[in-house]
mmCIF file of C-alpha atoms in Angstrom:
data_model
loop_
_atom_site.group_PDB
_atom_site.id
_atom_site.type_symbol
_atom_site.label_atom_id
_atom_site.label_comp_id
_atom_site.label_asym_id
_atom_site.label_seq_id
_atom_site.Cartn_x
_atom_site.Cartn_y
_atom_site.Cartn_z
ATOM 1 C CA MET U 1 -20.494 0.652 -3.187
ATOM 2 C CA SER U 2 -20.050 4.117 -1.921
ATOM 3 C CA VAL U 3 -17.616 5.222 1.280
ATOM 4 C CA SER U 4 -19.364 5.285 4.674
ATOM 5 C CA ASP U 5 -18.454 5.537 7.967
ATOM 6 C CA ALA U 6 -18.881 1.691 8.536
ATOM 7 C CA LEU U 7 -16.041 1.663 5.935
ATOM 8 C CA ARG U 8 -13.405 4.446 7.584
ATOM 9 C CA THR U 9 -14.175 2.315 11.074
ATOM 10 C CA ASN U 10 -13.222 -0.553 9.207
ATOM 11 C CA VAL U 11 -9.975 0.517 7.650
ATOM 12 C CA ARG U 12 -9.182 1.634 10.976
ATOM 13 C CA GLU U 13 -9.325 -1.090 12.652
ATOM 14 C CA GLU U 14 -7.566 -3.363 10.046
ATOM 15 C CA LEU U 15 -4.602 -0.491 10.185
ATOM 16 C CA PRO U 16 -4.177 0.476 13.382
ATOM 17 C CA GLU U 17 -0.802 1.830 13.083
ATOM 18 C CA VAL U 18 -2.773 4.920 11.675
ATOM 19 C CA ASP U 19 -3.015 5.853 15.059
ATOM 20 C CA GLN U 20 0.966 6.351 15.340
ATOM 21 C CA ILE U 21 0.165 8.955 12.797
ATOM 22 C CA ALA U 22 0.415 12.403 14.827
ATOM 23 C CA ASP U 23 -0.805 14.584 12.492
ATOM 24 C CA SER U 24 -5.186 13.847 12.771
ATOM 25 C CA GLY U 25 -5.515 15.510 9.637
ATOM 26 C CA LEU U 26 -3.294 13.510 7.713
ATOM 27 C CA ARG U 27 -4.496 10.518 9.863
ATOM 28 C CA GLU U 28 -7.698 10.919 8.872
ATOM 29 C CA LYS U 29 -6.826 11.476 4.794
ATOM 30 C CA VAL U 30 -5.090 8.091 5.392
ATOM 31 C CA VAL U 31 -8.374 6.179 6.449
ATOM 32 C CA GLU U 32 -10.233 8.358 3.786
ATOM 33 C CA ALA U 33 -8.236 6.942 1.093
ATOM 34 C CA TRP U 34 -8.560 3.404 2.108
ATOM 35 C CA ALA U 35 -12.649 3.938 2.576
ATOM 36 C CA THR U 36 -12.740 5.687 -1.017
ATOM 37 C CA ALA U 37 -10.260 2.879 -3.044
ATOM 38 C CA LEU U 38 -12.740 -0.043 -1.318
ATOM 39 C CA GLY U 39 -15.792 2.110 -1.660
ATOM 40 C CA ARG U 40 -14.544 2.034 -5.747
ATOM 41 C CA SER U 41 -13.986 -1.424 -5.879
ATOM 42 C CA SER U 42 -15.985 -5.173 -5.083
ATOM 43 C CA PHE U 43 -14.125 -5.181 -1.895
ATOM 44 C CA GLY U 44 -15.517 -4.446 1.563
ATOM 45 C CA ALA U 45 -12.376 -4.754 3.677
ATOM 46 C CA ILE U 46 -8.710 -4.415 2.762
ATOM 47 C CA ALA U 47 -8.222 -8.479 4.265
ATOM 48 C CA GLU U 48 -10.603 -9.271 1.192
ATOM 49 C CA ILE U 49 -7.824 -8.534 -1.166
ATOM 50 C CA ARG U 50 -5.619 -11.176 -2.655
ATOM 51 C CA PRO U 51 -2.648 -10.967 -0.023
ATOM 52 C CA SER U 52 0.000 -10.810 -2.680
ATOM 53 C CA GLY U 53 2.348 -8.669 -4.466
ATOM 54 C CA ASN U 54 0.594 -8.375 -7.494
ATOM 55 C CA PRO U 55 -2.240 -10.192 -8.860
ATOM 56 C CA ASP U 56 -0.036 -12.879 -10.306
ATOM 57 C CA THR U 57 2.389 -13.307 -7.817
ATOM 58 C CA PRO U 58 2.513 -16.156 -5.206
ATOM 59 C CA PRO U 59 -0.114 -14.782 -2.149
ATOM 60 C CA LEU U 60 0.829 -15.638 1.571
ATOM 61 C CA LYS U 61 -0.413 -19.107 2.982
ATOM 62 C CA VAL U 62 -1.100 -17.465 6.108
ATOM 63 C CA GLY U 63 -2.391 -13.603 6.362
ATOM 64 C CA THR U 64 -3.909 -10.964 4.704
ATOM 65 C CA GLN U 65 -3.142 -8.190 2.384
ATOM 66 C CA ALA U 66 -3.992 -6.133 6.001
ATOM 67 C CA ASP U 67 -0.997 -7.483 7.280
ATOM 68 C CA HIS U 68 1.253 -7.142 4.132
ATOM 69 C CA ILE U 69 0.330 -3.194 4.741
ATOM 70 C CA ARG U 70 0.789 -3.410 8.500
ATOM 71 C CA GLY U 71 4.237 -5.412 8.203
ATOM 72 C CA VAL U 72 5.501 -2.770 5.286
ATOM 73 C CA THR U 73 4.740 0.022 7.532
ATOM 74 C CA ARG U 74 5.996 -2.025 10.932
ATOM 75 C CA LEU U 75 9.366 -2.303 8.837
ATOM 76 C CA ALA U 76 9.503 0.818 7.738
ATOM 77 C CA MET U 77 9.231 2.538 11.099
ATOM 78 C CA ALA U 78 11.894 -0.427 12.469
ATOM 79 C CA ILE U 79 14.299 0.631 9.996
ATOM 80 C CA ALA U 80 13.708 4.428 10.776
ATOM 81 C CA ASP U 81 14.321 4.312 14.316
ATOM 82 C CA GLU U 82 17.029 1.480 14.043
ATOM 83 C CA MET U 83 18.956 4.178 11.331
ATOM 84 C CA THR U 84 18.269 7.011 13.256
ATOM 85 C CA ALA U 85 19.506 6.001 16.438
ATOM 86 C CA MET U 86 22.824 5.005 14.951
ATOM 87 C CA PHE U 87 23.104 7.759 12.708
ATOM 88 C CA PRO U 88 21.162 11.349 14.235
ATOM 89 C CA ASP U 89 21.763 13.359 11.314
ATOM 90 C CA LEU U 90 18.948 11.551 9.354
ATOM 91 C CA LYS U 91 16.147 13.121 9.747
ATOM 92 C CA VAL U 92 12.839 11.003 8.821
ATOM 93 C CA ASN U 93 9.800 12.470 8.604
ATOM 94 C CA ARG U 94 7.686 9.879 10.774
ATOM 95 C CA ASP U 95 3.984 10.724 10.202
ATOM 96 C CA LEU U 96 4.710 11.162 6.131
ATOM 97 C CA LEU U 97 6.423 7.667 6.708
ATOM 98 C CA ILE U 98 4.134 6.093 8.319
ATOM 99 C CA ALA U 99 0.683 7.456 5.997
ATOM 100 C CA GLY U 100 3.087 6.496 2.986
ATOM 101 C CA ALA U 101 3.511 3.359 4.192
ATOM 102 C CA LEU U 102 0.305 2.541 4.957
ATOM 103 C CA CYS U 103 -0.998 4.210 1.444
ATOM 104 C CA HIS U 104 1.590 2.199 -0.613
ATOM 105 C CA ASP U 105 -0.597 -0.244 -1.844
ATOM 106 C CA VAL U 106 -3.599 2.440 -1.763
ATOM 107 C CA GLY U 107 -4.218 1.212 -5.272
ATOM 108 C CA LYS U 108 -4.529 -2.353 -5.098
ATOM 109 C CA PRO U 109 -8.420 -2.454 -4.817
ATOM 110 C CA TRP U 110 -8.307 -1.376 -8.283
ATOM 111 C CA GLU U 111 -6.176 -3.300 -9.779
ATOM 112 C CA PHE U 112 -7.088 -6.794 -8.361
ATOM 113 C CA ASP U 113 -10.648 -5.794 -8.351
ATOM 114 C CA PRO U 114 -12.033 -9.646 -10.110
ATOM 115 C CA GLU U 115 -14.705 -7.127 -12.243
ATOM 116 C CA ASN U 116 -11.112 -5.183 -13.337
ATOM 117 C CA GLN U 117 -9.722 -8.321 -13.581
ATOM 118 C CA ALA U 118 -11.987 -10.462 -15.534
ATOM 119 C CA ARG U 119 -12.559 -7.572 -18.257
ATOM 120 C CA TRP U 120 -8.840 -6.896 -18.134
ATOM 121 C CA LYS U 121 -8.467 -10.831 -19.250
ATOM 122 C CA GLY U 122 -11.215 -10.770 -21.529
ATOM 123 C CA ALA U 123 -10.149 -7.819 -23.628
ATOM 124 C CA PRO U 124 -6.402 -7.137 -23.177
ATOM 125 C CA ARG U 125 -5.861 -4.818 -26.028
ATOM 126 C CA ALA U 126 -9.382 -2.654 -25.253
ATOM 127 C CA ALA U 127 -7.475 -0.868 -21.845
ATOM 128 C CA GLY U 128 -4.793 -3.018 -20.930
ATOM 129 C CA TRP U 129 -3.773 -5.552 -18.449
ATOM 130 C CA PRO U 130 -4.301 -3.998 -16.385
ATOM 131 C CA SER U 131 -5.402 -0.587 -17.682
ATOM 132 C CA ILE U 132 -4.041 1.017 -14.840
ATOM 133 C CA ARG U 133 -1.230 -0.554 -12.212
ATOM 134 C CA HIS U 134 -1.439 -0.202 -8.875
ATOM 135 C CA PRO U 135 1.504 2.639 -8.233
ATOM 136 C CA ALA U 136 -0.890 4.792 -10.739
ATOM 137 C CA TYR U 137 -3.790 4.248 -9.196
ATOM 138 C CA GLY U 138 -2.811 4.780 -5.853
ATOM 139 C CA VAL U 139 -1.585 8.220 -6.899
ATOM 140 C CA HIS U 140 -5.003 9.170 -8.157
ATOM 141 C CA ILE U 141 -6.738 8.012 -4.914
ATOM 142 C CA CYS U 142 -4.002 9.963 -2.378
ATOM 143 C CA LEU U 143 -4.614 13.153 -4.587
ATOM 144 C CA SER U 144 -8.091 13.239 -4.458
ATOM 145 C CA VAL U 145 -8.699 12.662 -0.676
ATOM 146 C CA GLY U 146 -6.101 15.731 -0.362
ATOM 147 C CA LEU U 147 -3.136 13.546 0.620
ATOM 148 C CA PRO U 148 0.211 15.423 0.822
ATOM 149 C CA GLU U 149 2.267 14.571 -3.159
ATOM 150 C CA GLU U 150 4.884 13.230 -0.826
ATOM 151 C CA VAL U 151 2.435 10.531 0.390
ATOM 152 C CA ALA U 152 1.119 9.928 -3.186
ATOM 153 C CA HIS U 153 5.215 9.746 -4.258
ATOM 154 C CA MET U 154 5.312 6.331 -2.107
ATOM 155 C CA ALA U 155 2.342 4.990 -3.847
ATOM 156 C CA ALA U 156 3.603 5.723 -6.828
ATOM 157 C CA ALA U 157 7.256 4.642 -6.714
ATOM 158 C CA HIS U 158 7.481 1.892 -3.759
ATOM 159 C CA SER U 159 7.675 -0.440 -6.905
ATOM 160 C CA GLY U 160 8.923 -0.806 -9.976
ATOM 161 C CA GLU U 161 8.132 1.932 -11.331
ATOM 162 C CA GLY U 162 9.891 4.057 -8.710
ATOM 163 C CA GLU U 163 13.025 2.938 -10.145
ATOM 164 C CA LEU U 164 11.971 5.576 -13.114
ATOM 165 C CA VAL U 165 12.517 8.271 -10.649
ATOM 166 C CA VAL U 166 14.371 9.510 -7.817
ATOM 167 C CA ARG U 167 12.862 8.311 -4.293
ATOM 168 C CA SER U 168 12.411 10.751 -1.739
ATOM 169 C CA PHE U 169 13.966 8.998 1.322
ATOM 170 C CA GLU U 170 11.140 8.181 2.840
ATOM 171 C CA ASN U 171 9.926 6.331 0.150
ATOM 172 C CA THR U 172 13.298 4.758 -0.327
ATOM 173 C CA ILE U 173 12.973 3.004 3.338
ATOM 174 C CA VAL U 174 9.058 2.161 2.259
ATOM 175 C CA HIS U 175 10.775 0.494 -0.731
ATOM 176 C CA HIS U 176 12.725 -1.556 1.260
ATOM 177 C CA ALA U 177 10.440 -2.135 3.502
ATOM 178 C CA ASP U 178 7.891 -3.640 1.074
ATOM 179 C CA TYR U 179 10.732 -5.777 -0.556
ATOM 180 C CA ALA U 180 11.700 -7.233 2.318
ATOM 181 C CA PHE U 181 8.413 -8.234 3.708
ATOM 182 C CA TRP U 182 7.978 -10.341 0.394
ATOM 183 C CA GLY U 183 11.686 -11.404 0.033
ATOM 184 C CA THR U 184 11.551 -12.767 3.634
ATOM 185 C CA LEU U 185 8.040 -14.742 3.262
ATOM 186 C CA LYS U 186 9.498 -15.909 0.300
ATOM 187 C CA ALA U 187 12.954 -17.342 2.055
ATOM 188 C CA GLY U 188 10.730 -18.652 4.731
ATOM 189 C CA GLY U 189 8.320 -21.001 3.219
ATOM 190 C CA LEU U 190 5.319 -18.269 3.583
ATOM 191 C CA LEU U 191 4.534 -18.140 0.197
ATOM 192 C CA HIS U 192 2.390 -20.136 -1.862
ATOM 193 C CA GLU U 193 4.007 -21.508 -5.023
ATOM 194 C CA GLU U 194 2.240 -20.895 -8.055
#
């Protein structure tokens, strides 16, 4: 699959929060990142990706991977809004926060791709299993489409890999929003038990 205008349109429809990015150039690069990631996979939409944190973790009972991306973005914005209302000295770059939240899992089309999963499971010692996790592949996608380093950092360090670096302020918010999303739904019984 290649990157097409139809794929870009679909990304915009799946992730309407992209319209909350004030910088039009940044907004278009977020769309391009997801369209590129999908275009290099066997998925045609974010919603086709298994709705779980990792390929081997329990998926959502209801909802899609697009709902996860949107949920993390909305939680991150709510955290930023509430905290800056209480503590005006906190300075959040809202555009970077939204872009980073929307792109935090942009590497999932690679890691979750059924063809890659089958290849890695078939010969895990050949290239690893997975060869590259979604945070690392997400950095590749972000930088390939010209997203700023700050957004690539959120793709890289939103998950466990972030324990090895100092997270940026905006990435700290995205990290907590991501973990709150999965933790809340698990506690609420909305993840399949596998």
